[in-house]
JSON list of C-alpha atoms in Angstrom, two decimals:
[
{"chain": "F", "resi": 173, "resn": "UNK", "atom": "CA", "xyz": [-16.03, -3.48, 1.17]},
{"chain": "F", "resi": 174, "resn": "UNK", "atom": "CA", "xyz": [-14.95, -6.99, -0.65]},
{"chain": "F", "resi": 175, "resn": "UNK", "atom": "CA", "xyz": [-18.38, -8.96, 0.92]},
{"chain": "F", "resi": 176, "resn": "UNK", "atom": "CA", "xyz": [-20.93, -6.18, -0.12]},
{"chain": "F", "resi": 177, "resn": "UNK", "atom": "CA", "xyz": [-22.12, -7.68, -3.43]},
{"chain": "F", "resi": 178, "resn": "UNK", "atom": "CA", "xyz": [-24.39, -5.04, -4.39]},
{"chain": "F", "resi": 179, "resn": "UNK", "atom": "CA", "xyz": [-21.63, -2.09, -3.84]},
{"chain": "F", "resi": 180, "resn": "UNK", "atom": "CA", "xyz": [-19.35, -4.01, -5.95]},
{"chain": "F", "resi": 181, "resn": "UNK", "atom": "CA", "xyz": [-22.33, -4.48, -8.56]},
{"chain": "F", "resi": 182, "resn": "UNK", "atom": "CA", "xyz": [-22.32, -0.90, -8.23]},
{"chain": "F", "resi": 183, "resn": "UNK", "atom": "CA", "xyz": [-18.75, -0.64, -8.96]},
{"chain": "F", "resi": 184, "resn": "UNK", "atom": "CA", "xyz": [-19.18, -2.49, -12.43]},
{"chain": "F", "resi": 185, "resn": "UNK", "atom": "CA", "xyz": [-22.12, -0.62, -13.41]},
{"chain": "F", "resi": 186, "resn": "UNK", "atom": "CA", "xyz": [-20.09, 2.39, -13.15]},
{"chain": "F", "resi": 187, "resn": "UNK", "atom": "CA", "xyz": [-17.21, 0.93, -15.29]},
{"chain": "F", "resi": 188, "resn": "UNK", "atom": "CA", "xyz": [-19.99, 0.11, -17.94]},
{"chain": "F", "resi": 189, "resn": "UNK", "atom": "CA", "xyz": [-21.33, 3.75, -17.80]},
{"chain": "F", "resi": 190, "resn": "UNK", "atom": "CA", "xyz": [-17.76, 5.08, -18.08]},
{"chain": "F", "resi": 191, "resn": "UNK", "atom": "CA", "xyz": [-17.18, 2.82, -21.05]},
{"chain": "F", "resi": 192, "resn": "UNK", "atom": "CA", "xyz": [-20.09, 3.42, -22.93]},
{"chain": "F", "resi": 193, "resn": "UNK", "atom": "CA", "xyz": [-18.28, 7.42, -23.19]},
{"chain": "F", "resi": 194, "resn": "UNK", "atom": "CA", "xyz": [-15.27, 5.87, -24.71]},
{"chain": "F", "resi": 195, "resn": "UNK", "atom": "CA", "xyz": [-15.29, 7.02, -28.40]},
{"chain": "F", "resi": 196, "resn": "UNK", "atom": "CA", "xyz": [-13.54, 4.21, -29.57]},
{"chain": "F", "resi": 197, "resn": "UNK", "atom": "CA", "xyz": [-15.99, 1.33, -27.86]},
{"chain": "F", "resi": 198, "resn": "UNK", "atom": "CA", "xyz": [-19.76, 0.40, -29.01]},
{"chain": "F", "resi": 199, "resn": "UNK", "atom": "CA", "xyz": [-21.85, 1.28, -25.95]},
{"chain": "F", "resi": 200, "resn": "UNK", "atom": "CA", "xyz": [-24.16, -1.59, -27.98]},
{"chain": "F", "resi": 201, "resn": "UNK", "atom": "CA", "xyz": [-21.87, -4.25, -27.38]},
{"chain": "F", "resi": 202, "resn": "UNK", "atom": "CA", "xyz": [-20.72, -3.86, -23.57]},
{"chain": "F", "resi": 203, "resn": "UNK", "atom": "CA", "xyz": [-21.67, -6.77, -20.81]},
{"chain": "F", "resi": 204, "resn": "UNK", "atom": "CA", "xyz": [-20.59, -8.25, -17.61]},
{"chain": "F", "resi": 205, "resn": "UNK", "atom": "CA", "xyz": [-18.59, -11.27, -17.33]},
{"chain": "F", "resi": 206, "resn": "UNK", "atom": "CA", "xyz": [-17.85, -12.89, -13.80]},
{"chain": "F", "resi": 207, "resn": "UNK", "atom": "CA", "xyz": [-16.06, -16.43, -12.43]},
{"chain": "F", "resi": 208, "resn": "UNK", "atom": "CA", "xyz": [-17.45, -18.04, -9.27]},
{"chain": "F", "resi": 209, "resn": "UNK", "atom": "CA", "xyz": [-18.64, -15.13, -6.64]},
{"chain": "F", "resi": 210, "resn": "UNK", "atom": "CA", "xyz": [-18.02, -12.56, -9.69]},
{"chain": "F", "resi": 211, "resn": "UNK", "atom": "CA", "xyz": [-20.83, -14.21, -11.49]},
{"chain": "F", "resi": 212, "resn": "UNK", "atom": "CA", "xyz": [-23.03, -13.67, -8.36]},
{"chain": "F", "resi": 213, "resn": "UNK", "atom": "CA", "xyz": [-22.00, -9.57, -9.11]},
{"chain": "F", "resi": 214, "resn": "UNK", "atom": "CA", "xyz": [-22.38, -10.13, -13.33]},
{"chain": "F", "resi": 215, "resn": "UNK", "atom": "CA", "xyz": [-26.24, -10.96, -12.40]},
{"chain": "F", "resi": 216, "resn": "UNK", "atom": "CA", "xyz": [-26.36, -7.92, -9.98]},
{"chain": "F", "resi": 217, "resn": "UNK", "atom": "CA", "xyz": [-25.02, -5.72, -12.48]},
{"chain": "F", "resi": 218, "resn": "UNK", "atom": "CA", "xyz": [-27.31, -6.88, -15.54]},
{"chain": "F", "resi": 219, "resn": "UNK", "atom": "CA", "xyz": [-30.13, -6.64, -12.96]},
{"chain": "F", "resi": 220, "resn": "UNK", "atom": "CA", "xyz": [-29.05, -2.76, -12.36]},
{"chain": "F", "resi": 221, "resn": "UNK", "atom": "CA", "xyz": [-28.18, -1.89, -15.62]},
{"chain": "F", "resi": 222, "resn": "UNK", "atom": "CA", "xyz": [-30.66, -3.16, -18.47]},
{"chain": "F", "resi": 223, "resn": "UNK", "atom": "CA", "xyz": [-28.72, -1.35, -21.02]},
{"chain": "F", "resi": 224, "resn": "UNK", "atom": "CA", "xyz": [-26.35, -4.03, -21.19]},
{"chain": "F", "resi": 225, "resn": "UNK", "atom": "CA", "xyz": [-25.79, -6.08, -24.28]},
{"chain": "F", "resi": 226, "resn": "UNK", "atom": "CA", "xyz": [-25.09, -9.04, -21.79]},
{"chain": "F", "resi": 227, "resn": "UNK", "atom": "CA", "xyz": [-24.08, -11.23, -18.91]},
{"chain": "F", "resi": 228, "resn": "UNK", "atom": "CA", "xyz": [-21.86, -13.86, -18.22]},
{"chain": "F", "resi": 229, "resn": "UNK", "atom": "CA", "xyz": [-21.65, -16.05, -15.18]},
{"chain": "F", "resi": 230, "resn": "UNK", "atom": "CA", "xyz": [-18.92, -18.90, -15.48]},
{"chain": "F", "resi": 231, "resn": "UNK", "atom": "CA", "xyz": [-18.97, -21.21, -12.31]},
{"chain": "F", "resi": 232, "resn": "UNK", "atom": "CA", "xyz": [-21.38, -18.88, -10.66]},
{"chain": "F", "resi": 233, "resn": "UNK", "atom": "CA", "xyz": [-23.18, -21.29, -7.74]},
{"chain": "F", "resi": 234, "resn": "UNK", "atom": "CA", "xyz": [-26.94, -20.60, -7.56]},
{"chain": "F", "resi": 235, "resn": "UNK", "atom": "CA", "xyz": [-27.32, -21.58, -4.07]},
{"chain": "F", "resi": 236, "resn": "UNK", "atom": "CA", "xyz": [-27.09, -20.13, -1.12]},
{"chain": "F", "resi": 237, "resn": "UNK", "atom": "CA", "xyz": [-22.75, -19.37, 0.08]},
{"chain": "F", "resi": 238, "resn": "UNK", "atom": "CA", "xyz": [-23.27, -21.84, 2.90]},
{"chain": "F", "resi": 239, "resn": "UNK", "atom": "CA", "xyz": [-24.79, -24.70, 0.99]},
{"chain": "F", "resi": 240, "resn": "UNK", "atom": "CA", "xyz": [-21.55, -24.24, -1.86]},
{"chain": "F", "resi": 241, "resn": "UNK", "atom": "CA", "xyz": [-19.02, -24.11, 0.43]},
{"chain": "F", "resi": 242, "resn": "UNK", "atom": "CA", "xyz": [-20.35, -27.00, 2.75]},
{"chain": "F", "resi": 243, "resn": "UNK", "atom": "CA", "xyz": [-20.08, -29.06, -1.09]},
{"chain": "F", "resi": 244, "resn": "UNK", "atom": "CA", "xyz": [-16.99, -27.59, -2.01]},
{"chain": "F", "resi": 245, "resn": "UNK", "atom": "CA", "xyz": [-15.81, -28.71, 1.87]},
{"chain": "F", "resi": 246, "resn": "UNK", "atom": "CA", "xyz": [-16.69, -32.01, 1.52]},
{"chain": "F", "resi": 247, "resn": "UNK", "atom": "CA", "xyz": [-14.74, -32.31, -2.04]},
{"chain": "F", "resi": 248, "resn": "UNK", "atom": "CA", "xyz": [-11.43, -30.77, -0.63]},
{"chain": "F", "resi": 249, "resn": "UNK", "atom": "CA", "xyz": [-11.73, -33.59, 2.59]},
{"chain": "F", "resi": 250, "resn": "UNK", "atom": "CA", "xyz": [-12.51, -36.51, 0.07]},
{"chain": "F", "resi": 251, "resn": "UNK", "atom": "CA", "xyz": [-9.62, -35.39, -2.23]},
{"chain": "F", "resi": 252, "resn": "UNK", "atom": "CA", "xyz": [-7.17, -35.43, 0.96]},
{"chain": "F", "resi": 253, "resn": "UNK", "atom": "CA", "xyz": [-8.66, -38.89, 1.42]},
{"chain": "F", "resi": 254, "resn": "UNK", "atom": "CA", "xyz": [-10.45, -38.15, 4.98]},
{"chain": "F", "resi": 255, "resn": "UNK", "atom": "CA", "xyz": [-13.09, -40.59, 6.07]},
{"chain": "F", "resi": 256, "resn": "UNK", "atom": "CA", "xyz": [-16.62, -40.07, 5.75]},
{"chain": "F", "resi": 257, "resn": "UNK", "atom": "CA", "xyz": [-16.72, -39.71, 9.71]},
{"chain": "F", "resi": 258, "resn": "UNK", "atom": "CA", "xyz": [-14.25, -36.67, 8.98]},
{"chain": "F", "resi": 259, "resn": "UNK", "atom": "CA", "xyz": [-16.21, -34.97, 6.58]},
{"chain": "F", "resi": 260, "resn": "UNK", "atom": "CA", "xyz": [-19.16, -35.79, 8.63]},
{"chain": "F", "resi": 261, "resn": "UNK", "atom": "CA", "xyz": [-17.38, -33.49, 11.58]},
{"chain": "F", "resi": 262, "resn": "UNK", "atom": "CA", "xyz": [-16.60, -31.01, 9.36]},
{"chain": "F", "resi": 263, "resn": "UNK", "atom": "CA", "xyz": [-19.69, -30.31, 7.76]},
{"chain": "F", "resi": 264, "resn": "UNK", "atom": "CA", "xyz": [-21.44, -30.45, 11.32]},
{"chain": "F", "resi": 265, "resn": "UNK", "atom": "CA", "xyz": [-19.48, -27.72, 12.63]},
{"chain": "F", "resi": 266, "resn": "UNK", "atom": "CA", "xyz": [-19.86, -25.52, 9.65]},
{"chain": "F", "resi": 267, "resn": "UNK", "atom": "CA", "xyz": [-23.37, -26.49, 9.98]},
{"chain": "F", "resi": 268, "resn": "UNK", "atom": "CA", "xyz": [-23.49, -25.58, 13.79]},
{"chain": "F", "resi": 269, "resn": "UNK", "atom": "CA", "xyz": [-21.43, -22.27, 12.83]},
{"chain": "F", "resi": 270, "resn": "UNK", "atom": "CA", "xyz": [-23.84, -21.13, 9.74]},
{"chain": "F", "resi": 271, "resn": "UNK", "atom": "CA", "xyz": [-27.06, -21.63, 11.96]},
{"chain": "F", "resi": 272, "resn": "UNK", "atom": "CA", "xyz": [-25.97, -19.53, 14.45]},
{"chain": "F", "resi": 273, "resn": "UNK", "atom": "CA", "xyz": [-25.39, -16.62, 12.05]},
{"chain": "F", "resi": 274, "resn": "UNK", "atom": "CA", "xyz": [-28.48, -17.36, 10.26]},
{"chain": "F", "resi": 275, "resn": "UNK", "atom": "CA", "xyz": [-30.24, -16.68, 14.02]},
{"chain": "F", "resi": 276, "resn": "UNK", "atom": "CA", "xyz": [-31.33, -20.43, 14.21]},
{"chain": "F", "resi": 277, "resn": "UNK", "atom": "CA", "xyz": [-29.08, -21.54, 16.67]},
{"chain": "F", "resi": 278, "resn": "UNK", "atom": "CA", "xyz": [-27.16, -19.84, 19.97]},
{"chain": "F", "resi": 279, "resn": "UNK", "atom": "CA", "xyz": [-23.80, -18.85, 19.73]},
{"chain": "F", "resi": 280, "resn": "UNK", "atom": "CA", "xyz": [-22.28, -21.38, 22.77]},
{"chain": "F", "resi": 281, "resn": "UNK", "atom": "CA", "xyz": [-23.29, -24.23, 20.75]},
{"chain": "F", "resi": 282, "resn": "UNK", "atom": "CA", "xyz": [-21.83, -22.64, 17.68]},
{"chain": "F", "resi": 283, "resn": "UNK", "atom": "CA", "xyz": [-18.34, -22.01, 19.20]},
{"chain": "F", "resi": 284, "resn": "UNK", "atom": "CA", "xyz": [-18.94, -25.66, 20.78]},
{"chain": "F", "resi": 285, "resn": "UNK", "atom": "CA", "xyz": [-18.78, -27.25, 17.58]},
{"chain": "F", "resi": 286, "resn": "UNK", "atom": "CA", "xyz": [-15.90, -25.07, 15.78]},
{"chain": "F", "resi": 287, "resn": "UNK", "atom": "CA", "xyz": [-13.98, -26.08, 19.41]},
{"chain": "F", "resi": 288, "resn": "UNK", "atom": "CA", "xyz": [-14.51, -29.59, 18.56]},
{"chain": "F", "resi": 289, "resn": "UNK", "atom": "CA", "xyz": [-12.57, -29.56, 15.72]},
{"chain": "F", "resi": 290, "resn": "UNK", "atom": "CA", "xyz": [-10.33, -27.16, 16.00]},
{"chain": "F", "resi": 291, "resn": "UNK", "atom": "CA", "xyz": [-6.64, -29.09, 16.67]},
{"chain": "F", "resi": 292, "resn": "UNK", "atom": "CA", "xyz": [-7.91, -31.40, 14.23]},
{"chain": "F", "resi": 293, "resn": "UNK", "atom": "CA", "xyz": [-4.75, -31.58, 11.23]},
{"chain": "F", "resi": 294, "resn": "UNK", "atom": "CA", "xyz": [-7.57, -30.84, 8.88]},
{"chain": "F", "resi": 295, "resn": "UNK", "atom": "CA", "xyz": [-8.94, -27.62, 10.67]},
{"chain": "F", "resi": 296, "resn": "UNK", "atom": "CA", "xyz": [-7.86, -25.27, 8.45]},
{"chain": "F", "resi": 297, "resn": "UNK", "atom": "CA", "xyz": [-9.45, -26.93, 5.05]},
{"chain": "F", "resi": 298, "resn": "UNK", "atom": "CA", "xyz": [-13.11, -26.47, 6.37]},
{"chain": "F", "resi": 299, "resn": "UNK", "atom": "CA", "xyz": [-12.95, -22.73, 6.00]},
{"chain": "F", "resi": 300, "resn": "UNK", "atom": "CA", "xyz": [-14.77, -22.13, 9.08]},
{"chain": "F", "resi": 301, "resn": "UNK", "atom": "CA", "xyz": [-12.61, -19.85, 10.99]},
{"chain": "F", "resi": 302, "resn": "UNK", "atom": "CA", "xyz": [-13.56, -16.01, 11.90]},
{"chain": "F", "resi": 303, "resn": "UNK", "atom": "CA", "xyz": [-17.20, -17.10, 10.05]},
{"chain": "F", "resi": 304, "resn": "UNK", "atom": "CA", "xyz": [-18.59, -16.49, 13.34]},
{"chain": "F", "resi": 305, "resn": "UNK", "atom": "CA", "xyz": [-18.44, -12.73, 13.85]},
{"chain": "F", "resi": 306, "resn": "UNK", "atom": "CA", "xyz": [-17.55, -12.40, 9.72]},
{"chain": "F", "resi": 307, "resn": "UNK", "atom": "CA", "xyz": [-20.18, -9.63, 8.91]},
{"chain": "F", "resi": 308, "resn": "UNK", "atom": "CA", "xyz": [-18.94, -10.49, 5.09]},
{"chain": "F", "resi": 309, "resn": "UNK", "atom": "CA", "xyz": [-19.96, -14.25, 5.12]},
{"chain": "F", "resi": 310, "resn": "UNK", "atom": "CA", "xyz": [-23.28, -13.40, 7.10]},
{"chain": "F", "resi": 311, "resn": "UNK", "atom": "CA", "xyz": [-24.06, -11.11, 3.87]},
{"chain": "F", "resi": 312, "resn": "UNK", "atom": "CA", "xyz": [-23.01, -13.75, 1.71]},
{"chain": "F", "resi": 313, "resn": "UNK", "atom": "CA", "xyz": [-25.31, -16.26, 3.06]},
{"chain": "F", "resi": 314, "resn": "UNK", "atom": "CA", "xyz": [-27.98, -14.14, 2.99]},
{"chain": "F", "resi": 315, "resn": "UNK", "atom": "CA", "xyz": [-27.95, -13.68, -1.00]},
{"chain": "F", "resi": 316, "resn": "UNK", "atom": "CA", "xyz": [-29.97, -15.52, -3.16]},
{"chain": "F", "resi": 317, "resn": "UNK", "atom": "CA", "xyz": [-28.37, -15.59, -6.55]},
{"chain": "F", "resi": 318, "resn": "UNK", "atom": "CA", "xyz": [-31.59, -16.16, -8.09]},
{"chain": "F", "resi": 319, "resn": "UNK", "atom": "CA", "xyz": [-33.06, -13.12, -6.96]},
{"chain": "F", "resi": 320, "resn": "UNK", "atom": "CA", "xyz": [-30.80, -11.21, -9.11]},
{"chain": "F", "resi": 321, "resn": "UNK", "atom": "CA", "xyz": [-31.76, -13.27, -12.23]},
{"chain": "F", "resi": 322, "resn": "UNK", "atom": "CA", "xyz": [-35.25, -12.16, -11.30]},
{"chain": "F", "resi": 323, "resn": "UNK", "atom": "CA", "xyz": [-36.75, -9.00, -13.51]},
{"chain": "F", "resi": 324, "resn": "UNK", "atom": "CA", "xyz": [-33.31, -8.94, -15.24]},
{"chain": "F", "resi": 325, "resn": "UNK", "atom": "CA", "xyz": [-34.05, -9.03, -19.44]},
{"chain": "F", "resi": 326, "resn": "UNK", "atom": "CA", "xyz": [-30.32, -8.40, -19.82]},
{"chain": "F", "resi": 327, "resn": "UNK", "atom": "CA", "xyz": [-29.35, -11.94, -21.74]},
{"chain": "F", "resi": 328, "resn": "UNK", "atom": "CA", "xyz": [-27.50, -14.01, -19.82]},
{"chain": "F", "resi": 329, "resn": "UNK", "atom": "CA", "xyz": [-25.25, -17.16, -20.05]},
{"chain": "F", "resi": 330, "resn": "UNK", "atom": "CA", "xyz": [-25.00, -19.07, -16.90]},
{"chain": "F", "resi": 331, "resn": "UNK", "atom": "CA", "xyz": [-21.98, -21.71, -17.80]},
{"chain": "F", "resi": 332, "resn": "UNK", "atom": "CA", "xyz": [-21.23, -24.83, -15.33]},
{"chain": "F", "resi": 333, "resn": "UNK", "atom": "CA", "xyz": [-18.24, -26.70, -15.27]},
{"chain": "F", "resi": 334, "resn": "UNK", "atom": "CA", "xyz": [-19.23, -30.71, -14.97]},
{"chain": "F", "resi": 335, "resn": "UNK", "atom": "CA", "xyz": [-16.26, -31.52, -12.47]},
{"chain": "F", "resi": 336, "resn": "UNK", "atom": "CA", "xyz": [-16.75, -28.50, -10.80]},
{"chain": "F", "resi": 337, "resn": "UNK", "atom": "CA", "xyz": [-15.56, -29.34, -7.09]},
{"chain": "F", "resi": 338, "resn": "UNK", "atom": "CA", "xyz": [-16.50, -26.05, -5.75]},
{"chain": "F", "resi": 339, "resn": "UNK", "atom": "CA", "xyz": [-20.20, -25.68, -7.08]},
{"chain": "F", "resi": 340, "resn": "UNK", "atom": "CA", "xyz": [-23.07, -28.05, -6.43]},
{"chain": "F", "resi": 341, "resn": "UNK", "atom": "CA", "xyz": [-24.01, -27.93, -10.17]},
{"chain": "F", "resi": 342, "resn": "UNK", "atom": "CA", "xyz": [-26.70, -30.54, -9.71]},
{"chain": "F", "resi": 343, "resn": "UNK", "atom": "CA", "xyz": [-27.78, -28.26, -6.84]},
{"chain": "F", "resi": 344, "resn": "UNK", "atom": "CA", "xyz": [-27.84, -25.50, -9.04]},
{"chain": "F", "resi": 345, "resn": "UNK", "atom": "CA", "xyz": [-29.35, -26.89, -12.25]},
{"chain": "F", "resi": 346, "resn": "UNK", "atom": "CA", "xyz": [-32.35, -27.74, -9.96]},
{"chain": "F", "resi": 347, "resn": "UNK", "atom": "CA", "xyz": [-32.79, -24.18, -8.33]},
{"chain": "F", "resi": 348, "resn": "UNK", "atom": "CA", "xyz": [-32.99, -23.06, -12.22]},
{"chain": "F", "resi": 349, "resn": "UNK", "atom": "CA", "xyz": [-34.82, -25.66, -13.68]},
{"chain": "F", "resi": 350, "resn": "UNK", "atom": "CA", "xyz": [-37.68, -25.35, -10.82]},
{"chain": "F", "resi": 351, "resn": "UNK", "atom": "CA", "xyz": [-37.81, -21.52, -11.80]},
{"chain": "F", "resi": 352, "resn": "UNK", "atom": "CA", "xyz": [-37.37, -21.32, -15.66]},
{"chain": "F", "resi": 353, "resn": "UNK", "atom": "CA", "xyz": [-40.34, -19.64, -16.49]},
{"chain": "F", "resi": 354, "resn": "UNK", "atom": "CA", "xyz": [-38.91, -16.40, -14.32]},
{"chain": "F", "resi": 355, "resn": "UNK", "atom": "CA", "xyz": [-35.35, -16.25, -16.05]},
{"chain": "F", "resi": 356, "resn": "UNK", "atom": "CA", "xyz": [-36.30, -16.18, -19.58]},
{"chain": "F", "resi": 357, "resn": "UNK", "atom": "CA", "xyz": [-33.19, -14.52, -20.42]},
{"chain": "F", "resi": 358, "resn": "UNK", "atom": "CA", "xyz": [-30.79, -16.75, -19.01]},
{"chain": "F", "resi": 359, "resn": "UNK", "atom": "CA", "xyz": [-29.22, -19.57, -21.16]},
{"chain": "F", "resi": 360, "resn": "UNK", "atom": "CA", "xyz": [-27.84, -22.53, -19.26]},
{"chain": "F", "resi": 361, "resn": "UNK", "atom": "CA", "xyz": [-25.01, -24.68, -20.73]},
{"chain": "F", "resi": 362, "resn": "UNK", "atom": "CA", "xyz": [-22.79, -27.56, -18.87]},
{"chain": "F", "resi": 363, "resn": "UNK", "atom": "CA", "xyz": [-19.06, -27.83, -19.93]},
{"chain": "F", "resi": 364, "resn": "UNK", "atom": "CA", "xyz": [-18.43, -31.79, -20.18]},
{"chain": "F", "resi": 365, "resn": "UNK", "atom": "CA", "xyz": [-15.00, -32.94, -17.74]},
{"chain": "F", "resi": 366, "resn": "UNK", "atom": "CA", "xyz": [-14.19, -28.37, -17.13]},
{"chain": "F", "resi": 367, "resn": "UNK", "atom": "CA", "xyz": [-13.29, -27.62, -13.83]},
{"chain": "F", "resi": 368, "resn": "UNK", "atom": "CA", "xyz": [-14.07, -24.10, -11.99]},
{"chain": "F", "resi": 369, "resn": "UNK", "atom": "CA", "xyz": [-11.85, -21.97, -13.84]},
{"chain": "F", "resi": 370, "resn": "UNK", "atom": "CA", "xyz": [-13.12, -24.07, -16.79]},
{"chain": "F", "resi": 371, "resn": "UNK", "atom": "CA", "xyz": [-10.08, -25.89, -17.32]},
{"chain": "F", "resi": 372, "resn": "UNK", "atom": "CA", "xyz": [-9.85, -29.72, -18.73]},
{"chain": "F", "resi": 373, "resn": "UNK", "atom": "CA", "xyz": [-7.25, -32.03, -16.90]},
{"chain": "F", "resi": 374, "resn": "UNK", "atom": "CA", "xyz": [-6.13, -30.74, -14.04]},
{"chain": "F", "resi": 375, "resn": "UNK", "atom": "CA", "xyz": [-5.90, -33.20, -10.94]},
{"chain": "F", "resi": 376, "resn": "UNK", "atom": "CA", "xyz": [-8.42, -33.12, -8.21]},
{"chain": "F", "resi": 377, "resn": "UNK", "atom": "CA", "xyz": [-5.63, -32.14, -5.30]},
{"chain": "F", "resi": 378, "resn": "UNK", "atom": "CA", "xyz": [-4.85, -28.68, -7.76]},
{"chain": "F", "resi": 379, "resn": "UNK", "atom": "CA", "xyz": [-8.48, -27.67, -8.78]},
{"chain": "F", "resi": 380, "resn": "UNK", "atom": "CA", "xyz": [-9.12, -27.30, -4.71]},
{"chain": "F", "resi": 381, "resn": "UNK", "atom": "CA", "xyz": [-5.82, -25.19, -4.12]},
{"chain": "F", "resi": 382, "resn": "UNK", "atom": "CA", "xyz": [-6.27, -22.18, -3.40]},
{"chain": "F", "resi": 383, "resn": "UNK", "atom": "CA", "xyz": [-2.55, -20.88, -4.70]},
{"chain": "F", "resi": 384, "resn": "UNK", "atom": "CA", "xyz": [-2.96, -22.87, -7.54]},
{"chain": "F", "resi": 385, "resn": "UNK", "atom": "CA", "xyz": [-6.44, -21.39, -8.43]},
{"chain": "F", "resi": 386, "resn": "UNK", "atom": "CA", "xyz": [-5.15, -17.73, -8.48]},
{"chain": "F", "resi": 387, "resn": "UNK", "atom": "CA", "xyz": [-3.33, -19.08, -11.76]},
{"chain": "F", "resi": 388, "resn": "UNK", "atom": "CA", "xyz": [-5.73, -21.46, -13.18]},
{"chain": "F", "resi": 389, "resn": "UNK", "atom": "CA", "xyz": [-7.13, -19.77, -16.36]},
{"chain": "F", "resi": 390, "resn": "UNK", "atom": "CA", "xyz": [-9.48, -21.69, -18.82]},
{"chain": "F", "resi": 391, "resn": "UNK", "atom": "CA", "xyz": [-8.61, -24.30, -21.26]},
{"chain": "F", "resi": 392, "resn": "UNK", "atom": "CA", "xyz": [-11.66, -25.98, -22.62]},
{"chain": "F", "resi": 393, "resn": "UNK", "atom": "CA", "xyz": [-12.18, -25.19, -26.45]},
{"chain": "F", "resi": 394, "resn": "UNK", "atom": "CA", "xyz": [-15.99, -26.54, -25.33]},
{"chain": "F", "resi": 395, "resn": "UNK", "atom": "CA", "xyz": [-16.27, -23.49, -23.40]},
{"chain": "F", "resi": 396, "resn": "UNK", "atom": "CA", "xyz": [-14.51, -20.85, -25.88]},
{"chain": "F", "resi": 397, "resn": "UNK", "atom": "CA", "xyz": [-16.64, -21.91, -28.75]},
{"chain": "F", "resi": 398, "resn": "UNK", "atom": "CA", "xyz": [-19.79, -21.52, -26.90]},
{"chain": "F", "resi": 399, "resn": "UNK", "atom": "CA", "xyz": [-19.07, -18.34, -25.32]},
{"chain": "F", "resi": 400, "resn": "UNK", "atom": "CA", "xyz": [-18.06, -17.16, -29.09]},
{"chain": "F", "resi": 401, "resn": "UNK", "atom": "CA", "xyz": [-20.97, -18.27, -30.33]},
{"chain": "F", "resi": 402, "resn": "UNK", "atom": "CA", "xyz": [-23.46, -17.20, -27.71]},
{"chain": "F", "resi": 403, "resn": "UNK", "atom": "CA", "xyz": [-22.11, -13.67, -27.82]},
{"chain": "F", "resi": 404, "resn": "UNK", "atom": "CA", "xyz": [-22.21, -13.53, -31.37]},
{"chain": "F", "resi": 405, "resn": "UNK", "atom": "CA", "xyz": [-25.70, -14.47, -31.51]},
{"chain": "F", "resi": 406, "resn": "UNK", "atom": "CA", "xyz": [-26.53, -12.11, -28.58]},
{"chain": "F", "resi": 407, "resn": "UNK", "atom": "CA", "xyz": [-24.59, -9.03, -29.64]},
{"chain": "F", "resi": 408, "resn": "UNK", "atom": "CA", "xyz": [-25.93, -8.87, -33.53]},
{"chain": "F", "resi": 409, "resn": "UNK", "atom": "CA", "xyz": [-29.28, -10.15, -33.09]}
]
C-alpha cells in the first residue's frame, strides 16, 4: 500500500534487520536515509528501530501533507505566472477539498469548490483531483511528522533545501524550533540556494516538474560535505 507510511516504515526496518545478517556489512553502521515523503518513513523507521546508527531526512516537510502541498501549489501557480486571484482559487478549493476529508466540512461544498475550478487551463497543477475519496491522502494528512521524531534517540539529520519550492521550510523550522527540547537527537541544517532534490541552479519552471524531478539528483557540495561529516561524527562517536 504506497500511502501507508507506517507499513512502508515497516518495510525498511525489515531491510535493516536483513542487513545487519550480511557478513560482509557492520550492523553498527546501518541507518535510514529518505528525500521528501521518504524522510517522513526515515523518522518512522528510526522511531521503530533504535538499533540504528542513524537517520536522514533530506527535504522531509514537518507539517502536516495538506499545509506542504497547499505551499508547494502556490509555488508551481506563481512560477507559471498566474495571478494572485488564481492562486487564491486554487488554494480555496484545495482548502474546501482537505476540510471535508478532515470531517470539518460536508462533502457538497467540497465537490462545489473542486467544480469551480475544474475547466480552468490550470486544473491539473493544483493536485486536487481523486483527493476526495483518496483513502491514501486522508492518511497522509493525518500524520504528524513530528510525532515520529518524538521518543526516537536514533540520531538524526533533518536537512532543508533554502529554495525549496515544495516544502514550507520556514513552516517547518518553526514546528522544530517550538519543540526542541523533545527531539534532542535531531540535528537541523539549511542548504543555502539547494532545491528539493538538493540541487544548486536549476530554474524554477524544472524544480516543480514532476518528469523532470524523477531525474533530479543532488548537486550541492554544501550538502555532501555535511552529510560526510555528520555521519562521520555520528557513526564513530
Amino acid at each position: 500500500a504506497p500511502g501507508d507510511f507506517d507499513l512502508l516504515a515497516e518495510d525498511a526496518v525489515a531491510v535493516f534487520d536483513r542487513l545487519r545478517h550480511e557478513s560482509d556489512i557492520d550492523p553498527a553502521r546501518i541507518g535510514f536515509w529518505g528525500l521528501s515523503q521518504g524522510g517522513w518513513l526515515t523518522l518512522l523507521a528510526a522511531q521503530k528501530e533504535p538499533r540504528a546508527a542513524f537517520a536522514v531526512a533530506v527535504s522531509s516537510p514537518m507539517a502536516a501533507a495538506d499545509e506542504q502541498m497547499n505551499f508547494a501549489v502556490a509555488n508551481i501557480l506563481r512560477i507559471q505566472g498566474q495571478p494572485q486571484a488564481v492562486i487564491d482559487r486554487a488554494i480555496g478549493a484545495r482548502v474546501a477539498v482537505d476540510d471535508h476529508v478532515r470531517g470539518r466540512r460536508s462533502r457538497e461544498e467540497a465537490e462545489g469548490a473542486e467544480a469551480g475550478i475544474r475547466d480552468e487551463p490550470w486544473y491539473a497543477d493544483t493536485w486536487i483531483r481523486g483527493n476526495i475519496d483518496d483513502p491514501e491522502w486522508r492518511q497522509q494528512i493525518g500524520n504528524d511528522p513530528l510525532e515520529a521524531l518524538t521518543g526516537s534517540r536514533v540520531p538524526t539529520l533533518i536537512v532543508f533545501g533554502q529554495s525549496d519550492p515544495w516544502v514550507p521550510v520556514a513552516t517547518s523550522l518553526a514546528a522544530l524550533q517550538a519543540r526542541s527540547a523533545d527531539f534532542p537527537q535531531a540535528t537541523i541544517r539549511i542548504i543555502d540556494r539547494a532545491d528539493h532534490a538538493m540541487m544548486l541552479d536549476v530554474p524554477p519552471a524544472q524544480q516543480v516538474d514532476a518528469d523532470f524531478a524523477a531525474n533530479a539528483a543532488p548537486d550541492a557540495p554544501a550538502y555532501f560535505a555535511l552529510l560526510g561529516a555528520w555521519l562521520q561524527a555520528t557513526i564513530t562517536r
